[in-house]
Amino acid sequence: MSQIRGRFEKDADERAESYTASIQYDWRLYPYDIAGSIAHARMLGRQGIITEQEAETIIGGLNAVREEIEQGSFEFRPELEDIHMNIEARLIEKVGEVGGKLHTARSRNDQVALDMRLFARDAILRAVEALRRLQKALVDVAGANKGVVMPGYTHLQRAQPVLLAHHLLAYFEMLERDIGRFKCSRKRTDILPLGSGALAGVAYQIDRESVAKELGFDQVSRNSIDAVSDRDFLLEYGSAASICMMHLSRLAEEVVLWSSAEFDFVEVDDAYATGSSIMPQKKNPDVAELARGKTGRAYGNLMSLLTMMKGLPLAYDRDMQEDKEAFFDTVDTLLATLDVCAGMVSTLRVKPESTARAVRQGHLLATDLADYLVKKGEPFRSAHDAVARLVARAAREGKALDGLKLSEYREFSPRFGEDVFSISVESSLAARDHVGGTAPKRVEQALAEAKKRLANR
Amino acid sequence: MSQIRGRFEKDADERAESYTASIQYDWRLYPYDIAGSIAHARMLGRQGIITEQEAETIIGGLNAVREEIEQGSFEFRPELEDIHMNIEARLIEKVGEVGGKLHTARSRNDQVALDMRLFARDAILRAVEALRRLQKALVDVAGANKGVVMPGYTHLQRAQPVLLAHHLLAYFEMLERDIGRFKCSRKRTDILPLGSGALAGVAYQIDRESVAKELGFDQVSRNSIDAVSDRDFLLEYGSAASICMMHLSRLAEEVVLWSSAEFDFVEVDDAYATGSSIMPQKKNPDVAELARGKTGRAYGNLMSLLTMMKGLPLAYDRDMQEDKEAFFDTVDTLLATLDVCAGMVSTLRVKPESTARAVRQGHLLATDLADYLVKKGEPFRSAHDAVARLVARAAREGKALDGLKLSEYREFSPRFGEDVFSISVESSLAARDHVGGTAPKRVEQALAEAKKRLANR
Amino acid sequence: MSQIRGRFEKDADERAESYTASIQYDWRLYPYDIAGSIAHARMLGRQGIITEQEAETIIGGLNAVREEIEQGSFEFRPELEDIHMNIEARLIEKVGEVGGKLHTARSRNDQVALDMRLFARDAILRAVEALRRLQKALVDVAGANKGVVMPGYTHLQRAQPVLLAHHLLAYFEMLERDIGRFKCSRKRTDILPLGSGALAGVAYQIDRESVAKELGFDQVSRNSIDAVSDRDFLLEYGSAASICMMHLSRLAEEVVLWSSAEFDFVEVDDAYATGSSIMPQKKNPDVAELARGKTGRAYGNLMSLLTMMKGLPLAYDRDMQEDKEAFFDTVDTLLATLDVCAGMVSTLRVKPESTARAVRQGHLLATDLADYLVKKGEPFRSAHDAVARLVARAAREGKALDGLKLSEYREFSPRFGEDVFSISVESSLAARDHVGGTAPKRVEQALAEAKKRLANR
Amino acid sequence: MSQIRGRFEKDADERAESYTASIQYDWRLYPYDIAGSIAHARMLGRQGIITEQEAETIIGGLNAVREEIEQGSFEFRPELEDIHMNIEARLIEKVGEVGGKLHTARSRNDQVALDMRLFARDAILRAVEALRRLQKALVDVAGANKGVVMPGYTHLQRAQPVLLAHHLLAYFEMLERDIGRFKCSRKRTDILPLGSGALAGVAYQIDRESVAKELGFDQVSRNSIDAVSDRDFLLEYGSAASICMMHLSRLAEEVVLWSSAEFDFVEVDDAYATGSSIMPQKKNPDVAELARGKTGRAYGNLMSLLTMMKGLPLAYDRDMQEDKEAFFDTVDTLLATLDVCAGMVSTLRVKPESTARAVRQGHLLATDLADYLVKKGEPFRSAHDAVARLVARAAREGKALDGLKLSEYREFSPRFGEDVFSISVESSLAARDHVGGTAPKRVEQALAEAKKRLANR
């Protein structure tokens, strides 16, 4: 803070200083800050705004500062407020007055926007990679359990038989969309803001395209006021992360359900479970529960950033310093959750007898019975109605549908014939034979296609 | 509800019926529901699942139902719960038992997913169009006020002179990103879910690609369980809309500020202002205030949908019926806000004398003075420091910077020479001469480019 | 709008008019608006600000307007913007120019604050009543199933035996806190804002205390600027409602779980369930699912209002008109959800054999075994450890704990003796014999106490 | 984690361990955890569950552990997962096996609930104290500027003259409600959960009331399942903090506006402002901006916790570990923001000439003119209309209202007489002479009352 208090007569209040400082969390930006400064210095030299020699000195100094940070010998000083000032101050200590030339033709406003974009660009890449790893875990478990049948649910009521692999591939699709969203957001992230100055641009003959090229940016920003005011890319990441965490919360919910004594469809590996401080018999799916609980974190961070940006006049306002912690936390939460979920999924032990047993109870073939009648010429609505009454009768008598006699079937519709007894879990699955259906051969194709997409970064 | 209570012995509780009914808001889906049903019926006929003749009868009936709705003679019945059942029941009344065949090879789960996707696809298009209209209004006002100079602000403190056109084009860029987001989201919206049945697919030889083609979809969904469980497209719209409303809240904030007596930069047209019930002199920028206030609505709806989806086990759960009102409200809010903002912006009366007066107060050329010293060889940091002390002196004496004498300048740095007096608002603007800068010729180019992009739907 | 456009030369833009109008939702305020106006008019007459005769005429007119609204003959006119202007305009039509005196010594700013407080005060009362009804349903079901034992869960894993009644009374406690919150919020709601005028107070010798008394308010507001700017009472209701909906979402989740085939602890009454459009066997707990889903609505509305209020300068800003729909929706959602939940709970059919069966599986008495060892002198930590290993052994061998022989027990601790076999579900329950514990006699006391609290409004 | 993995064959996955660990943030609970453990141990000894000697040993050990932590010599071990296990493990190291008896008759579930309640109870007290300090700052500035007149605003348009003290006291009222909310929430926070065990109570003859007394709790919890599942008290704090931060965001917005060149009503003290990295003339109200921006943090944390709790089945789920960071962050944010706001407010330099100048422009006495006509017998509506036209005329001619001649007044109403010229800012203020009005004597009373309330903790 001290460095930019030139016109002030008083020092900052201590509490105000600590309130406004960001070094305790923005130190993480250091590799991006230094990379950006090096590209900037090189351009200043190339353009003759500083001499090539000065540029070299500055770049050498910045590399030395980075090394200090990486070796842990750098001392972060809160009174210097943020990572930018910490690095610049140390640079000047190291290379002398010439270090003060680095900030020529830029402002902290475009500098911090640059750092955040570089960080966000990396965070997008890492999210895509982590998503692919979880997709792979799903594909592996699906592939290893191709023949496993389980009840498909709606309203948490058993509905129709499906393949476990089909169910798991539903999550593959969700994650595929997540990847799509992160990739889309990259278009609006991968833009160089440097050169926007405080808000109006800078009064030097800068070469923004060369800086963009050096830092690997697709484009340069087109309006300086917008460039220092824009945090859309953080909100977009936050939205994509929230939707992704929502998907993970559904997967987590199912792992919790499936590993309950009541479902007993899977066992979570010991490495992803914990015990109880008091109940010796417990094995709790903590990782799944925490993944579900951390969903709130992503939502909350998104809301935090949306609220912060609401109604801010252009261009930069200090409120926007609050973009960092929420964003960092979302990135950390998302990546950690994807990783532990991949580990948890890939080590799940599936219990096929248990899922098969569940398929046999609950009249899961009722839809197939209605379809049977339809194929015999009954309109769907009345077929549905007849079978509904048939099921009610079976339920009252505590019988399975295949425990009824043909004569009993025929009380509900004369269209029932002997072939009604050929309806089975297998016939039910096989009949759903179209793109997206749970027929085994379709699921086999879907698995093959999923494996191909895994290769696609 | 009555139609699907075949196995139940009791009627629904009246309050439960009203609690679960959705017809009061989902009637809006009728054009999509009917279009989807027509494409479905045609496919059923083509595939021989029903006869071509039956298909024709059903399609004729559906067209007649649509006409009834459009003419206002259709009676919506809450006891039929939702728009799907209302239409089907009326269809059966009109064409008889054959109407009951329409629901063959589909479920309400894939049907409602279809309707919502068709609605969302339209909503995306309409958002893009409305965004373009607001962009055009901004370009028009910018173009009509090319020479107007105003203070650029950071921290709501006057910072550096900018062109009003440059400032307005910052909003153009924000809206351009909004358009990009809506367009991106279309990729994940424009997917046919029909054929997914309740969750497992359907037991008929359906032809999903032909239905997709008839309804103009890019793709068919790849996993039936995912297809009935997926509401990502609504969340993605909700995120894009929230970010867009955030932009509009910033624009609105500035209109409110600028039309205050204190700023007095613009006057809102009477058509977009209101008076007071008690203070006869008031002219309030209500439209801008409401646009700002309605931001909360988009955020709240997004949070509502994210919360609703959290932790739901696959596949469809009834919670998901809650997707509609929040989504519809976001769509309505966004489109209405974009439209009134376009009207309000295009009728803004700019007060150039007022903005020019503001530029002259507040030492807005201090950065240019520091840059002046830098160009004379002073490192930026010490130049900044010297000018900061110079400004403090001027402020203490109540003088403008150009009211100081050269000798006074030189007290702070010997590098100051006569040419310091050639620094002016015009020179300051002109110096920011790079892509994204506020130099008049750059803003002219940006305006031209913006006009080109307007043509791009 | 037209009435207060005295100084404007132009009509409002049509879209702006519809954007700013609130009559489509604020018509619900009419009984409060009229009651407030009557109290205001009476006070104006009493204070001689208008004549007693004028006051009588106005009051008569207002009563007539109310009747028109209640009989459905009142025509709401959107061009009059809101309920206040609609009523005033009709009043003037009915009683002539004297109707124009009603608005003396008040402003729409304090008028709408009054209406909202009256509405909110009622909403608090209705919430408390509805909460009591749901509490009663819980107490009834608990009382009717006093002996029913079920597994208590942590992490959705069976943990220890508890009484169903004890479990249900946990919800009673949550709702009791909800009631406490609503009652607390009343203190800050039950305050008369009228007399604050637009923001500064009014220039008449008004008698605020008498108006407060007539309208049943506890206090008058102490600062006019605050009184027209304050929407805390809506946020506080929204917070209390969000927490309450969270409780209901937990109850709903459990009803969904318990009525699954896997748990099978309860059956939801037909009156609170629905069927499937395609699967004839389904019976879905839709009411519970919707209650869970509507939680997002309360959260979203709260976020909407918090966002709207953020950063608004004093005093009234038009953004605040957005307070109504979100608040009304929260009130409607909360009351409807409480009501259907009461109906659903009170008609739940509990399946005691099913819950008892679940208690017998899963080593639920392991904690009691550890406590047994502790009571024999083993420190808790090592007792816990010994029993954990014992359970692992039983699990590996597929045995229940009481299926092991004493010699087997003693392999894990020499402290085990014959009396270990007296540990039973009954002994486990009975041992938790302290305030808050699940011992049957404690639960009996808790039920009795709960019944007493039900009487407390 | 290791300590409670008795029945597991495998170690936790390293990433899972780090994902589930909480020691990095829950170490802050140590004073509460130790105080709770001491009270628990003492009770165990008193009840003979352990010997008095054992209790003494444990208590001594716990005190020694606390000292280690406070002196910084305690080594927190992530593999022990949380603060409870860290302390217990160290205790056992220090006092031997007897330390393992501490966890008798309790579970981590009731232990962590206890710690959080103790923390929250302190946080409530600290919030109330910090609120009082900010109230005092407001009262001080109001008292020191009793005579200062400023424009009251609605819609950010100048509306009517008010006293600055009156305006500042509006914030006093908001904070008073905040205090009320925090105090109310204490009722539902100040409840002892210990004795609830994992969820069902504990199988020992415990004495909960004595523990409650020792720890200063008002009540003991009434239902063990509820007690370990309840996080209402955190949500309630989060709601109160969100509303309070909303108030502070409004205050912050006004400080930002008022310290702009355009308003120029106040100057923020150097100690609460910062400069610019590039613009030497800048003095930015960063503390106010950050306070406004941090509002999003409180909202986001609230949303995070509400989301996390949604739909969780009873009793404890691991999701609930996520209660801590969001809550701690809200507490820290709130307290820091209140403190810097108190500092910033108490050092504000008010510019009375500037506010007075603003009052003279903008026809702020128009309402008084309308009231004048009303008092002469004109109904309010037509008086309002006449003055509105009068103002429009003055505005067109660029005149102030008191710059018009009587004959000009009379063009709009014959009721205008010479005494119209006695309407002044002073008369306008003085006329608002009722409870809550801005009349100087009323504001004087309000100030006196506010000072009294300051003493009320």
XYZ file of C-alpha atoms in Angstrom, chain A residues 184-341:
158
model
C -16.764 -22.938 -24.668
C -15.832 -20.652 -21.786
C -12.233 -20.740 -22.954
C -13.158 -18.644 -25.973
C -14.091 -15.761 -23.735
C -11.194 -16.342 -21.316
C -8.332 -16.593 -23.736
C -8.091 -12.866 -24.452
C -5.211 -10.552 -23.577
C -6.352 -7.546 -21.501
C -2.856 -6.065 -21.112
C -2.545 -2.719 -22.803
C -5.828 -1.490 -21.366
C -4.002 0.467 -18.690
C -6.111 1.727 -15.850
C -9.139 1.935 -18.133
C -8.437 4.090 -21.190
C -5.502 2.358 -22.795
C -1.905 3.547 -22.462
C -0.029 6.463 -23.958
C 2.779 4.424 -25.486
C 3.387 2.716 -28.801
C 2.752 -0.745 -27.467
C 2.475 -3.944 -29.486
C -0.309 -5.937 -27.897
C -0.385 -8.690 -30.516
C 3.181 -9.721 -29.761
C 2.445 -9.956 -26.045
C -0.640 -12.019 -26.819
C 1.429 -14.327 -28.966
C 4.121 -14.776 -26.354
C 1.543 -15.620 -23.691
C -0.396 -17.886 -26.042
C -3.580 -15.824 -26.181
C -6.013 -16.189 -29.064
C -7.043 -12.551 -29.170
C -6.463 -9.113 -27.700
C -9.324 -7.349 -25.939
C -11.158 -4.799 -28.075
C -12.146 -2.182 -25.508
C -9.949 -1.005 -22.679
C -12.771 -0.005 -20.329
C -14.423 -3.372 -20.760
C -11.147 -5.224 -20.409
C -10.474 -3.954 -16.884
C -14.130 -4.275 -15.825
C -14.811 -7.751 -17.150
C -14.966 -10.730 -14.833
C -17.362 -12.738 -17.007
C -14.764 -15.436 -17.457
C -14.789 -16.137 -13.718
C -18.564 -16.233 -13.614
C -18.631 -18.526 -16.583
C -16.175 -20.890 -14.950
C -18.221 -20.673 -11.771
C -21.409 -21.566 -13.636
C -19.810 -24.501 -15.417
C -18.310 -25.679 -12.128
C -21.666 -25.368 -10.354
C -23.411 -27.458 -12.984
C -20.605 -29.994 -12.836
C -20.735 -30.149 -9.032
C -24.483 -30.663 -9.347
C -23.785 -33.702 -11.518
C -21.271 -34.971 -8.976
C -23.818 -34.449 -6.193
C -26.202 -36.760 -8.048
C -23.508 -39.386 -8.492
C -22.570 -38.986 -4.828
C -26.195 -39.348 -3.777
C -26.401 -42.591 -5.685
C -23.191 -43.926 -4.163
C -24.608 -43.100 -0.723
C -27.908 -44.796 -1.568
C -26.309 -47.799 -3.224
C -23.940 -48.439 -0.345
C -26.744 -48.314 2.231
C -27.824 -51.598 3.764
C -31.183 -51.135 2.058
C -29.895 -50.914 -1.508
C -26.629 -52.799 -1.048
C -25.758 -52.431 -4.754
C -22.116 -51.469 -4.236
C -19.435 -51.351 -1.628
C -17.217 -48.327 -1.406
C -13.572 -49.234 -1.087
C -12.092 -48.835 2.385
C -9.764 -46.211 0.960
C -12.769 -43.954 0.320
C -14.739 -44.667 3.481
C -14.346 -43.809 7.120
C -15.477 -45.277 10.387
C -17.292 -43.811 13.342
C -15.839 -42.375 16.518
C -18.394 -44.304 18.516
C -20.095 -47.018 16.441
C -17.576 -49.728 15.686
C -19.623 -51.372 12.932
C -19.916 -48.299 10.725
C -18.444 -47.868 7.269
C -19.447 -44.513 5.955
C -19.232 -43.236 2.380
C -17.723 -39.957 3.547
C -16.080 -39.033 0.305
C -19.405 -39.212 -1.497
C -21.118 -37.237 1.247
C -18.491 -34.525 1.177
C -18.653 -34.326 -2.601
C -22.403 -33.803 -2.263
C -21.943 -31.259 0.494
C -19.293 -29.309 -1.367
C -21.808 -28.602 -4.104
C -23.052 -25.807 -1.896
C -19.595 -24.328 -2.010
C -19.589 -23.956 -5.777
C -23.107 -22.535 -5.726
C -22.216 -20.141 -2.926
C -19.090 -18.920 -4.657
C -21.037 -18.303 -7.850
C -23.629 -16.335 -5.932
C -20.891 -14.434 -4.168
C -19.323 -13.327 -7.450
C -22.631 -12.521 -9.123
C -23.630 -10.407 -6.143
C -20.292 -8.652 -6.040
C -20.506 -7.612 -9.700
C -24.121 -6.468 -9.521
C -24.608 -2.808 -10.201
C -20.931 -1.801 -10.300
C -20.303 1.279 -12.386
C -17.485 1.043 -14.920
C -14.584 0.661 -14.933
C -12.629 -1.064 -12.164
C -14.023 -0.882 -8.611
C -12.194 -2.286 -5.618
C -15.103 -4.646 -4.964
C -13.633 -6.716 -7.754
C -10.700 -7.754 -5.608
C -13.234 -10.097 -4.067
C -13.169 -12.136 -7.270
C -10.185 -14.161 -6.174
C -10.937 -16.226 -3.103
C -14.298 -17.399 -4.361
C -12.819 -18.329 -7.706
C -9.797 -20.087 -6.260
C -12.027 -22.021 -3.901
C -14.277 -23.137 -6.747
C -11.303 -24.296 -8.780
C -9.797 -26.183 -5.843
C -13.113 -27.731 -4.847
C -13.953 -28.832 -8.349
C -10.593 -30.389 -9.100
C -10.335 -32.174 -5.759
C -13.879 -33.481 -6.025
C -13.393 -34.766 -9.556
C -10.234 -36.518 -8.442
C -11.619 -38.254 -5.377
C -14.748 -39.201 -7.300
